[in-house]
CSV table of C-alpha atoms in Angstrom, one decimal:
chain,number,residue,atom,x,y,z
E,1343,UNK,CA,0.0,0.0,0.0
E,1344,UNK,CA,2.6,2.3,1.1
E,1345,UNK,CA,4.6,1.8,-2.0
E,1346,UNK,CA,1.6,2.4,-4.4
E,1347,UNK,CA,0.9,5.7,-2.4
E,1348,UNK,CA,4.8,6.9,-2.9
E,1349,UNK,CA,4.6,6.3,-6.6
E,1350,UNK,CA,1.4,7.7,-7.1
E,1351,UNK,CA,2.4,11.0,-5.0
E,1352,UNK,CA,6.2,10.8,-7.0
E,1353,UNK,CA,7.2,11.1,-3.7
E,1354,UNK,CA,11.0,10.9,-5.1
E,1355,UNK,CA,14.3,11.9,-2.3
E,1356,UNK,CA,14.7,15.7,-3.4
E,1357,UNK,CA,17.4,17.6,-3.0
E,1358,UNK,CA,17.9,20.0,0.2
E,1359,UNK,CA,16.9,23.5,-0.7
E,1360,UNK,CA,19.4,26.3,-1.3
E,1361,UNK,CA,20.8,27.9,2.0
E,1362,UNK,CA,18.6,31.1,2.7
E,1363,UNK,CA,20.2,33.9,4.7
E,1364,UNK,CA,18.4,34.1,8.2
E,1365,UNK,CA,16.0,36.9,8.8
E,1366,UNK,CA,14.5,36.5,11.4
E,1367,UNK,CA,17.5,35.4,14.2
E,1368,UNK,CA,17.3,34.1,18.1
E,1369,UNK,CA,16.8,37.9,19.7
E,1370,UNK,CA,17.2,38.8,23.1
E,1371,UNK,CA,13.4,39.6,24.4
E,1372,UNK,CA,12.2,42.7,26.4
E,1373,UNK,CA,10.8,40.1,28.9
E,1374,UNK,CA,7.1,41.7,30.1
E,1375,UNK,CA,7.1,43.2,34.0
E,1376,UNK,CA,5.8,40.4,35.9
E,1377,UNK,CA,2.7,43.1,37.1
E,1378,UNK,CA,1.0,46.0,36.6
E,1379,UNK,CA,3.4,49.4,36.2
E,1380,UNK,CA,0.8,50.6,38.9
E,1381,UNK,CA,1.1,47.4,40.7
E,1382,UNK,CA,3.6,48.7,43.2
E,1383,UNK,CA,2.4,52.5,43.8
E,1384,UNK,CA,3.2,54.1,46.0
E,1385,UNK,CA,6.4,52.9,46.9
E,1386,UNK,CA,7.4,52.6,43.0
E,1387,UNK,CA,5.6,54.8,40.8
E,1388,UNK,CA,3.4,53.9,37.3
E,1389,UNK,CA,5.7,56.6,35.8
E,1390,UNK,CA,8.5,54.9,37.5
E,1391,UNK,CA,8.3,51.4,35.3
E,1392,UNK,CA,7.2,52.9,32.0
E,1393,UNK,CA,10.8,54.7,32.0
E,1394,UNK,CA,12.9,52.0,33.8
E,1395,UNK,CA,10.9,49.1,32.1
E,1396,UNK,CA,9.6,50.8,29.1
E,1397,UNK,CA,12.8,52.7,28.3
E,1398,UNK,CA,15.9,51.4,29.9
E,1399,UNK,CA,15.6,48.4,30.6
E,1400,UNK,CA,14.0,48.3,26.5
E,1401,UNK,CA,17.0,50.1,25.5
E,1402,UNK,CA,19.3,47.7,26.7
E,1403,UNK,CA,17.2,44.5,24.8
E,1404,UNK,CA,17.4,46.9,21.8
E,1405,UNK,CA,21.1,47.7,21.7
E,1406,UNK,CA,22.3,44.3,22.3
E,1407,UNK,CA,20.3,43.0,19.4
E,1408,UNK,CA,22.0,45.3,17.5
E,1409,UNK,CA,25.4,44.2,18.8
E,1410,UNK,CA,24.7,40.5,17.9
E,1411,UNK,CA,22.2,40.2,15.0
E,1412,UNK,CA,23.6,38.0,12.8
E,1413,UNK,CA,26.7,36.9,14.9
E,1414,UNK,CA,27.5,33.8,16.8
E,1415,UNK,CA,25.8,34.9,20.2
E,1416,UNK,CA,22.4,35.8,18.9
E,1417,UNK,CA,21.8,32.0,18.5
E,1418,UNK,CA,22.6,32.0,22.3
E,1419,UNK,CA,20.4,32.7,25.5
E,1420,UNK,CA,20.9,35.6,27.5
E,1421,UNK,CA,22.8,33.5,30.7
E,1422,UNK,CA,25.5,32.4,27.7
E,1423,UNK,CA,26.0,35.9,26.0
E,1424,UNK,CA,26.4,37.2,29.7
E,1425,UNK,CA,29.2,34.5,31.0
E,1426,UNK,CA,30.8,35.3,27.1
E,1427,UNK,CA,31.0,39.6,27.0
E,1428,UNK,CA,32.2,39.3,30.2
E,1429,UNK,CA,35.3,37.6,28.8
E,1430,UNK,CA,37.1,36.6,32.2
E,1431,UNK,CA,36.9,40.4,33.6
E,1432,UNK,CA,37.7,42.5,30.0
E,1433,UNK,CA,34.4,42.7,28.5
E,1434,UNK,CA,33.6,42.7,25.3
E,1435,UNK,CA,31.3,45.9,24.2
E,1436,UNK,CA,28.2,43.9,24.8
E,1437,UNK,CA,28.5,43.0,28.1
E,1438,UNK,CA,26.8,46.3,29.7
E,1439,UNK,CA,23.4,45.6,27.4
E,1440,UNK,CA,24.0,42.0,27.8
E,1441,UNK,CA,24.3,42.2,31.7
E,1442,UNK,CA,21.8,45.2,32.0
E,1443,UNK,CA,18.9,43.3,30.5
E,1444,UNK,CA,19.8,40.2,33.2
E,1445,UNK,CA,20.1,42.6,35.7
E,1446,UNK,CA,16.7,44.2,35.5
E,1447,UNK,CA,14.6,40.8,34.6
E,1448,UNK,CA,15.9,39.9,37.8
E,1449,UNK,CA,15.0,43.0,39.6
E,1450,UNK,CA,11.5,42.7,38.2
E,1451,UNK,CA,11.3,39.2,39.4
E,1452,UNK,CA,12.6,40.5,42.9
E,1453,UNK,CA,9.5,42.6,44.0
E,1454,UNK,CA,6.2,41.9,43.8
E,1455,UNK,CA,2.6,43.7,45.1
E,1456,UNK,CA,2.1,43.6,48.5
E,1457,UNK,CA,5.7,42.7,49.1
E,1458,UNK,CA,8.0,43.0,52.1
E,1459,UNK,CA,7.4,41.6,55.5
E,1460,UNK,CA,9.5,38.5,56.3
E,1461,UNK,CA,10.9,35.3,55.1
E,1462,UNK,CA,10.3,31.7,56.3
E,1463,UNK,CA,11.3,28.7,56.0
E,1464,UNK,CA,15.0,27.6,55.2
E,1465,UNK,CA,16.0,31.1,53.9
E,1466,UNK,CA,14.8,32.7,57.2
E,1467,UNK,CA,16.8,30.1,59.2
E,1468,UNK,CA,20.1,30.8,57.0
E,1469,UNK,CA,20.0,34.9,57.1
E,1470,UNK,CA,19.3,34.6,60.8
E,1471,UNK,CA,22.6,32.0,61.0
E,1472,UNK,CA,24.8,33.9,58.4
E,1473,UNK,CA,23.7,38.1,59.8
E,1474,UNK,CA,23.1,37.3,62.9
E,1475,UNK,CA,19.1,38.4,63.0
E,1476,UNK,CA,16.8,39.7,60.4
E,1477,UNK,CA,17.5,43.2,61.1
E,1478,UNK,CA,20.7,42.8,60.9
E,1479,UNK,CA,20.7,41.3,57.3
E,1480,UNK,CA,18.4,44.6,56.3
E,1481,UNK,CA,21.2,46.8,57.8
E,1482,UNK,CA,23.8,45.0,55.7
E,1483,UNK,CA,22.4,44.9,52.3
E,1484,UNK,CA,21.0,48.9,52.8
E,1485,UNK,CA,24.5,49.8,53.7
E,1486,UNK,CA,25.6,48.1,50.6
E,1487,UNK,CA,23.0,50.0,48.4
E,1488,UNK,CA,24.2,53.0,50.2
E,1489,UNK,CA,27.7,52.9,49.9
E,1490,UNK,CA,27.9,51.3,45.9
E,1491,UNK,CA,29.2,54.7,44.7
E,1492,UNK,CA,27.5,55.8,41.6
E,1493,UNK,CA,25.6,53.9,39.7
E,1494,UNK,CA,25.4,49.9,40.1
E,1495,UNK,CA,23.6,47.0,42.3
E,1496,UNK,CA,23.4,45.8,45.9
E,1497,UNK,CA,22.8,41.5,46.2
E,1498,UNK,CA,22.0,39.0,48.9
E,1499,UNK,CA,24.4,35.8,47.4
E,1500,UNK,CA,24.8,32.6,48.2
E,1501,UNK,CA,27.5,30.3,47.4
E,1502,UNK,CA,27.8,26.7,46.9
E,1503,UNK,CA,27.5,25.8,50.4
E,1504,UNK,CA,23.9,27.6,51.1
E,1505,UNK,CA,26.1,30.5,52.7
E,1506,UNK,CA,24.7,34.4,52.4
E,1507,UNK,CA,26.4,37.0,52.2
E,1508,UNK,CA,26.1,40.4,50.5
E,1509,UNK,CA,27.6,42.0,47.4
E,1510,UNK,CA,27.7,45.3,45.4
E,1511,UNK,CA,28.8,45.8,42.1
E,1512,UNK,CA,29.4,49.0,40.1
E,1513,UNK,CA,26.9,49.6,36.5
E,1514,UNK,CA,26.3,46.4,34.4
E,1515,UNK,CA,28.0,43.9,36.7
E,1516,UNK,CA,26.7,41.3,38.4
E,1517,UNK,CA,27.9,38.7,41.0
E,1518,UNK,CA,27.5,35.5,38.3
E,1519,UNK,CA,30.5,36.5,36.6
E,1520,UNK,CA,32.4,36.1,40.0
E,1521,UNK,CA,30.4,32.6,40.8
E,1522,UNK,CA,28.2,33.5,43.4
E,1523,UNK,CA,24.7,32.7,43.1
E,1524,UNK,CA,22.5,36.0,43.4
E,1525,UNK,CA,18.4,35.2,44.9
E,1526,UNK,CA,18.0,39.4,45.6
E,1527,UNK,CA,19.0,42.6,43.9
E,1528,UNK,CA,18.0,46.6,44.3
E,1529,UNK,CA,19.4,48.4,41.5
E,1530,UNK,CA,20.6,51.9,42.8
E,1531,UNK,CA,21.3,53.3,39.6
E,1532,UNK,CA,19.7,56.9,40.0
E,1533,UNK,CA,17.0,55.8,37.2
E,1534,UNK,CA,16.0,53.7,39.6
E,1535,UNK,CA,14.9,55.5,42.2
E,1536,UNK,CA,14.7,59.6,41.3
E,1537,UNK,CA,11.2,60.2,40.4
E,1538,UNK,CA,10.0,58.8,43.7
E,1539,UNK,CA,12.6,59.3,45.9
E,1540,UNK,CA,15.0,62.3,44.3
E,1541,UNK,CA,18.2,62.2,46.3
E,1542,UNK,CA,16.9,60.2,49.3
E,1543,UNK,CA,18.3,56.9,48.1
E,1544,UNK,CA,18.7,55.5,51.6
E,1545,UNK,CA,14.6,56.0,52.3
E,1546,UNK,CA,14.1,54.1,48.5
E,1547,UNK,CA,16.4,51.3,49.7
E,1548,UNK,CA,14.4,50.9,53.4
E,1549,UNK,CA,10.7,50.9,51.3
E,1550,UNK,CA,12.3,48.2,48.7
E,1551,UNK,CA,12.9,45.8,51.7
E,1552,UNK,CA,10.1,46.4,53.6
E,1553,UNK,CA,7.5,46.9,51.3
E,1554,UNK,CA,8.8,45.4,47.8
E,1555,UNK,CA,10.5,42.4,48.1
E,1556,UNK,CA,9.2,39.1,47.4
E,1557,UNK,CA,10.4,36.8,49.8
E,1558,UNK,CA,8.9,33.2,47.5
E,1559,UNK,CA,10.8,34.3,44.2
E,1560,UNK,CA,14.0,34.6,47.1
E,1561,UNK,CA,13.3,31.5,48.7
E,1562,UNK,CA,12.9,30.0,45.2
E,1563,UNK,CA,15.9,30.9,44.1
E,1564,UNK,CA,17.5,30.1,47.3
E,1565,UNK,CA,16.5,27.0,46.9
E,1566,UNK,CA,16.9,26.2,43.0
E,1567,UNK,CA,20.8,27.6,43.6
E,1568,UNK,CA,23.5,25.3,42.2
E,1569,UNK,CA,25.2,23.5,45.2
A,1257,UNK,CA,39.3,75.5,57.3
A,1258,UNK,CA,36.6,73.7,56.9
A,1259,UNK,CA,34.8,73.8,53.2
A,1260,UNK,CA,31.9,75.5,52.7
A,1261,UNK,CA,28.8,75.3,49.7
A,1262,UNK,CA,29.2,78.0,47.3
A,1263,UNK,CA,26.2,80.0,46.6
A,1264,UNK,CA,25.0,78.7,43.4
A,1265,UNK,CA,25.8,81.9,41.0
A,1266,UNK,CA,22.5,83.2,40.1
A,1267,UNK,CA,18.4,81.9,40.9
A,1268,UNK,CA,18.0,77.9,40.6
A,1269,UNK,CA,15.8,79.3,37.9
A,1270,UNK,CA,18.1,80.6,35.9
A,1271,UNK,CA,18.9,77.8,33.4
A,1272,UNK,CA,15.0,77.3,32.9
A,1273,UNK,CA,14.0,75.8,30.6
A,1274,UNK,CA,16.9,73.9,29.8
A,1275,UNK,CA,17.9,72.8,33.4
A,1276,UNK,CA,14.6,72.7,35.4
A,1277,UNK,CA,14.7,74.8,38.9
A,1278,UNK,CA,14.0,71.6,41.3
A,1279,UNK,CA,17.2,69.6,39.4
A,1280,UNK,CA,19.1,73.1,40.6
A,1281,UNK,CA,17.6,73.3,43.9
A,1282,UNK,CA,17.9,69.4,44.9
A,1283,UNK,CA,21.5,69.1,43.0
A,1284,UNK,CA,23.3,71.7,44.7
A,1285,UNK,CA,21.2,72.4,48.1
A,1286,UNK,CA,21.0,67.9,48.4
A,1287,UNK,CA,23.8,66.6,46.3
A,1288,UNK,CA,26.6,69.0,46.4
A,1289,UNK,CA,25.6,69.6,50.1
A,1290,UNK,CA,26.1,66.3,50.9
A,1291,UNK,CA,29.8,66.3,49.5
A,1292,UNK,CA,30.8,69.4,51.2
A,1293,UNK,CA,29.6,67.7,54.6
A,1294,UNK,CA,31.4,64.4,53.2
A,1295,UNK,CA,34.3,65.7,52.4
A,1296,UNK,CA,34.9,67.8,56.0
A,1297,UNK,CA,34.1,64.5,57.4
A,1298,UNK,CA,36.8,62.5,55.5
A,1299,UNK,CA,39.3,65.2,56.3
A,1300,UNK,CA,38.9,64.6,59.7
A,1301,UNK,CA,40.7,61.8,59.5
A,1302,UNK,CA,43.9,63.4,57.3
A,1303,UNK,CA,43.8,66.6,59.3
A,1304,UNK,CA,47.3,67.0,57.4
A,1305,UNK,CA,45.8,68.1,54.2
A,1306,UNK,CA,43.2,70.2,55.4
A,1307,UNK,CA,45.2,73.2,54.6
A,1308,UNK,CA,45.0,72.1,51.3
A,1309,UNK,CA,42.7,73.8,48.9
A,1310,UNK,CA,40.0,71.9,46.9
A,1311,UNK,CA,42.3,71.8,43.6
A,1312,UNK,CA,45.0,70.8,45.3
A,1313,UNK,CA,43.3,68.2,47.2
A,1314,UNK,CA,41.7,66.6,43.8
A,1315,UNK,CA,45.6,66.6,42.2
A,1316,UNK,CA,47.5,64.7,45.4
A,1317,UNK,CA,44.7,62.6,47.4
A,1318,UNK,CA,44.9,59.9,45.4
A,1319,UNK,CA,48.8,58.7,46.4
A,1320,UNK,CA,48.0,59.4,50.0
A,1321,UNK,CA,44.9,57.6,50.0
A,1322,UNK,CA,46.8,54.9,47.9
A,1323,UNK,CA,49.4,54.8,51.3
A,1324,UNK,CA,47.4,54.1,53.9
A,1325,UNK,CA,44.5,52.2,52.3
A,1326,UNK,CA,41.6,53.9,52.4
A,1327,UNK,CA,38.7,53.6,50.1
A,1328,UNK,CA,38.8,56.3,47.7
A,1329,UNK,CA,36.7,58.8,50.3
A,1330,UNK,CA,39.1,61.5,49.5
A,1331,UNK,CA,38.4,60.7,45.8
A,1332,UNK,CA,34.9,60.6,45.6
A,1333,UNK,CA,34.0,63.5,48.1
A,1334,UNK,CA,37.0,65.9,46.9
A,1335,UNK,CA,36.1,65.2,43.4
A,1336,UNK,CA,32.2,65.5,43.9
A,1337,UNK,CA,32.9,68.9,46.0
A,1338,UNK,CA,35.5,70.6,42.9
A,1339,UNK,CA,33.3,68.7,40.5
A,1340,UNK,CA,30.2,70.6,41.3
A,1341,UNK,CA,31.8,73.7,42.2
A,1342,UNK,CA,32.9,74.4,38.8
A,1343,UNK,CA,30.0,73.0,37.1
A,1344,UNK,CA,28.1,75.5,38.8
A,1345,UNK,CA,30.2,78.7,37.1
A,1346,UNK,CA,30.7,77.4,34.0
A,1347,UNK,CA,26.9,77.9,33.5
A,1348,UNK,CA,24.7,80.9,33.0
A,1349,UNK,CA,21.1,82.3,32.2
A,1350,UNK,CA,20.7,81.4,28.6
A,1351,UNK,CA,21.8,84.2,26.0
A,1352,UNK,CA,23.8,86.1,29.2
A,1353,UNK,CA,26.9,85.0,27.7
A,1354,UNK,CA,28.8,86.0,24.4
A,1355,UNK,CA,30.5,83.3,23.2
A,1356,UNK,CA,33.9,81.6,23.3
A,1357,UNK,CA,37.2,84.7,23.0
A,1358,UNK,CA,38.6,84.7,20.1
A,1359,UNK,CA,41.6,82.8,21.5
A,1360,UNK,CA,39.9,79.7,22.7
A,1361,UNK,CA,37.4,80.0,19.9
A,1362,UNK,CA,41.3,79.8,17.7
A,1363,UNK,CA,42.4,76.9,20.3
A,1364,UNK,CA,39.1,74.5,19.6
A,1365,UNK,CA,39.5,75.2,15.8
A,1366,UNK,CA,43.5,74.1,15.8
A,1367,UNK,CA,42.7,71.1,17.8
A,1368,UNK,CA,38.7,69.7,17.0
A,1369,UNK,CA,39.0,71.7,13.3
A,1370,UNK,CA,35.9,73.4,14.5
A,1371,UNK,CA,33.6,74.4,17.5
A,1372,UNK,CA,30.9,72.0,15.7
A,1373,UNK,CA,33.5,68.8,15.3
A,1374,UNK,CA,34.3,70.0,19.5
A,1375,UNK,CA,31.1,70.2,20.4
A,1376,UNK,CA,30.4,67.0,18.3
A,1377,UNK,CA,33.4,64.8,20.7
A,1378,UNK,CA,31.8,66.6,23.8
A,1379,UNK,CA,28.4,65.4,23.4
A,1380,UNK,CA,29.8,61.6,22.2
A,1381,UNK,CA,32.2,61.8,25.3
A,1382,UNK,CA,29.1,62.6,27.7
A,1383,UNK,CA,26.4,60.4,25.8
A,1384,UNK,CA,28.7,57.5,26.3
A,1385,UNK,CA,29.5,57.8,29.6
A,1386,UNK,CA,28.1,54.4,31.3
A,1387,UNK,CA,26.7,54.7,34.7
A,1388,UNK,CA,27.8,58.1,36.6
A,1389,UNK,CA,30.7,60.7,35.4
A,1390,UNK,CA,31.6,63.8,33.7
A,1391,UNK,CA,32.5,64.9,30.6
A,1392,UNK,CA,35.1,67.6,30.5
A,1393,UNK,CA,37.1,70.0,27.5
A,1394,UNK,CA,40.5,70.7,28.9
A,1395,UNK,CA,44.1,72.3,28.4
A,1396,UNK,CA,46.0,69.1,28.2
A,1397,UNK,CA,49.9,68.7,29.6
A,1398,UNK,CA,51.4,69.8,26.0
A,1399,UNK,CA,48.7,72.5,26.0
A,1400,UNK,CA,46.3,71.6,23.5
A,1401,UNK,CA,42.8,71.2,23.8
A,1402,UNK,CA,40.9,68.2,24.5
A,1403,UNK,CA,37.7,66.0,25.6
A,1404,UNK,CA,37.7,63.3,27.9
A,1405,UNK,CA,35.0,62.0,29.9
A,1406,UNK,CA,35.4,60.7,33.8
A,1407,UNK,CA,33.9,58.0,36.2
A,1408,UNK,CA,31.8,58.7,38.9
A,1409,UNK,CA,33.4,61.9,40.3
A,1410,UNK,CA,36.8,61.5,39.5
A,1411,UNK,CA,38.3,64.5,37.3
A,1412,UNK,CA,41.0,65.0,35.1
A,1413,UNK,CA,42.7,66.8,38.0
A,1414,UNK,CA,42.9,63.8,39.9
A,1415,UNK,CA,45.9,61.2,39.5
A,1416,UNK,CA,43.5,58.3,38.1
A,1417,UNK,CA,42.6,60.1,35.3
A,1418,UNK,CA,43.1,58.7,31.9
A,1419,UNK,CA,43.8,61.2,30.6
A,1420,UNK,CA,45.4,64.4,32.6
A,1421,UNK,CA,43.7,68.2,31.9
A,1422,UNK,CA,43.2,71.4,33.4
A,1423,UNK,CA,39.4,71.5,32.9
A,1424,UNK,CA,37.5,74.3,31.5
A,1425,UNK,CA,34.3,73.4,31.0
A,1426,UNK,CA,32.5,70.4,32.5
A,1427,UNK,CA,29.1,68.5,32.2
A,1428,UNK,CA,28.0,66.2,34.8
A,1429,UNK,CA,26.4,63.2,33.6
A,1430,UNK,CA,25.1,61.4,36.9
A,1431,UNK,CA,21.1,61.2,36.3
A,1432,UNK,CA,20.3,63.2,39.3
A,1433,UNK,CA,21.8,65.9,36.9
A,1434,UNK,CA,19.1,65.4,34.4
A,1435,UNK,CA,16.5,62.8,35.7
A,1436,UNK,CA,13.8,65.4,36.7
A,1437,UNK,CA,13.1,66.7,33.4
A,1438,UNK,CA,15.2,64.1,30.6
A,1439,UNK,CA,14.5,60.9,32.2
A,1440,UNK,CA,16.6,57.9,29.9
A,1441,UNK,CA,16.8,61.2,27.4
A,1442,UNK,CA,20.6,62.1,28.1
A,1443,UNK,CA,21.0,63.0,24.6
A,1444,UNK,CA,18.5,65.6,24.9
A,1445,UNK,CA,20.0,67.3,28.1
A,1446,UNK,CA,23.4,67.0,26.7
A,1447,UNK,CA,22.3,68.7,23.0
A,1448,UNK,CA,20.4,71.6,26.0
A,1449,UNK,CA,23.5,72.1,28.2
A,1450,UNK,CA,25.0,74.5,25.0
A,1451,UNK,CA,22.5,77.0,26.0
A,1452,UNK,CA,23.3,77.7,29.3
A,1453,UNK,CA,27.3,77.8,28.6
A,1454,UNK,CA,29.1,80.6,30.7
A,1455,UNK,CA,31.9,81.2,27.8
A,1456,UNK,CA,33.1,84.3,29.9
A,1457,UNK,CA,34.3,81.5,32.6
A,1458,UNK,CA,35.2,79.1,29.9
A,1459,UNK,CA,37.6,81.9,28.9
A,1460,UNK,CA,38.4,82.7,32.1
A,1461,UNK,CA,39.5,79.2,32.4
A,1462,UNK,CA,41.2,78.5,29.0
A,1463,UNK,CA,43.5,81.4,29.8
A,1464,UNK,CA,44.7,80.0,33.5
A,1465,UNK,CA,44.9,76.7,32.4
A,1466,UNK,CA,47.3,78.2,29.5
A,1467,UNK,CA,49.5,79.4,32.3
A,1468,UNK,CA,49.2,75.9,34.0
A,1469,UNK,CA,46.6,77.0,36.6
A,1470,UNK,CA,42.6,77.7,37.8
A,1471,UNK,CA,40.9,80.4,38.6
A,1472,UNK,CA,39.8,81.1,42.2
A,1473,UNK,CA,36.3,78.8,42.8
């Protein structure tokens, strides 16, 4: 039967079609905000997001596409392109966009409505064994937010062995590229923060933590982080 | 003697509309404030160069801090405290000011081949500034002009500078600068900033930093 259909179809081997050039390549994505731009008023603005979201963070997705299209690392995804500009500490050109769009998914992904409060669980246990108390871990990473000169990023980290500490790192970097395992950023780039909060980044950093962070996408990652 | 805010030259006003009057009032009464305090504070602790003006301070902290380990207070508060010191008179209410002297307007030609390809270098060198800094036209070393841009609130004073100038005109780039009324446009503030362009100081400038040295702040 199968043979009768064949030759009645002419279904004959036929040669592979000529090579096309791609037009339509692997692009980085502005990934959407996971909520509302008003979703976190008052303590981050509507007008806030549709800059930081809307245009920065867009800007970055749109300049690294640029940077790539056509090239090796726009078949790649974004955690590869990331580890690759960065280029063992001498980044290539790409690595601010490349970073900088990492950087504010996560940040995103970091708050949510109705955030704040506390953590439970296994985290809770690990930031009161590692800082000492609760508090104390809030002290830490707002001095770190405080004192990252310019523009760039405070983090809560873990390492290999479930151990917390905190990090801050200047502009586009971020802890990955020196093998710690991030589960909580505040970006204090000025963009971040001036709309609502003008010069009073120490008040925006307080409100993040106890109003904005979402302690299950921390614990998540917490949890998920390579060992 | 301890350093003190400078009065900022005319009305926070003054640059309307192309640098809002809450950016003026919040950048020099908050953020400069805030170095002036910051910077008496970190001199407590090197009471040895407190005699030391705030030019003076910007070209020799750096080794010293270097020598006993410090983390770059001196730096970041000195710079932030000359930074915004000059930025302040090298700006002026639009149209109060007549234009670069004949001599500088000679010097930018020589070395850019215009005041358009200058002005053209300037703008690139402040657009593409990442994160915080300054962007600066300067008598270099051999005495020619140039553009250079800076981190955070280094200068080209300062011994970490790439590249080493006597500054005469400056444009901070840090987003509090601009945030108010540009947002993400930098492009837009830095194309406005020509407007408000005190050339008498420029001048005043170009022809110290010809004989090596600054005018008064």
């Amino acid at each position: 039967m199968a043979a009768l259909l064949s030759s009645k179809l002419n279904m004959t081997a036929r040669p592979a079609p000529a090579q096309r050039p791609s037009v339509r390549t692997n692009a980085v994505a502005l990934k959407p905000l996971p909520y509302a731009p008003d979703a976190l008023e008052p303590h981050m603005s509507k007008a806030t997001f549709e800059f930081h979201h809307g245009k920065h963070h867009r800007a970055y997705a749109d300049n690294l596409n640029k940077q790539i299209a056509g090239k090796e690392w726009d078949q790649k995804d974004l955690d590869t392109i990331v580890m690759a500009s960065w280029n063992n500490g001498n980044p290539t050109p790409e690595f601010n966009n490349a970073a900088q769009v990492w950087n504010h998914e996560f940040f995103w992904e970091s708050m949510k409505p109705n955030g704040g409060g506390e953590p439970t669980g296994a985290l809770m246990e690990a930031i009161k064994r590692d800082f000492g108390s609760f508090d104390e871990f809030k002290n830490q990473f707002k001095a770190a937010g405080m004192t990252q000169f310019g523009s760039g990023w405070a983090w809560l980290v873990t390492d290999k062995s479930g151990k917390l500490s905190i990090a801050k790192t200047p502009n586009a970097v971020v802890p990955v590229v020196e093998g710690k395992s991030p589960i909580l950023t505040v970006d204090v780039w000025e963009h971040a923060y001036y709309l609502d909060y003008q010069n009073r980044r120490p008040d925006f950093i307080q409100t993040f933590l106890d109003k904005l962070v979402s302690w299950d996408a921390v614990s998540n990652r917490y949890a998920k982080a390579p060992a | 003697m301890a350093f003190v805010l400078p009065n900022l030259p005319y009305a926070p006003d003054a640059l309307e509309p192309y640098v809002d009057t809450t950016t003026m009032t919040i950048h020099h009464g908050k953020h400069h404030a805030a170095y002036v305090n910051n910077v008496n504070a970190a001199l407590e602790k090197f009471p040895e160069m407190k005699s030391l003006g705030i030019v003076d301070l910007n070209k020799v902290s750096i080794w010293y801090e270097f020598s006993v380990q410090t983390e770059n207070t001196l730096q970041h508060t000195g710079g932030g405290h000359f930074n915004h010191s000059f930025f302040w008179k090298v700006m002026t209410k639009p149209s109060n000011s007549n234009g670069p002297s004949a001599e500088l307007k000679a010097a930018i030609d020589k070395a850019f081949g215009s005041m358009e390809a200058m002005k053209e270098k300037f703008n690139a060198a402040a657009a593409g500034r990442f994160g915080s800094g300054w962007a600066w036209l300067g008598v270099k070393p051999d005495g020619s002009l140039g553009v250079t841009s800076t981190a955070n609130q280094d200068n080209p004073l300062q011994q970490v500078a790439e590249e080493k100038m006597i500054p005469i005109l400056g444009l901070d780039v840090w987003e509090h600068a601009y945030y108010l009324k540009y947002q993400n446009r930098r492009p837009e503030y830095i194309a406005a900033f020509w407007n408000v362009v005190n050339w008498e100081q420029v001048n005043d400038n170009f022809k110290a930093a010809c004989g090596g040295g600054m005018p008064a702040l």
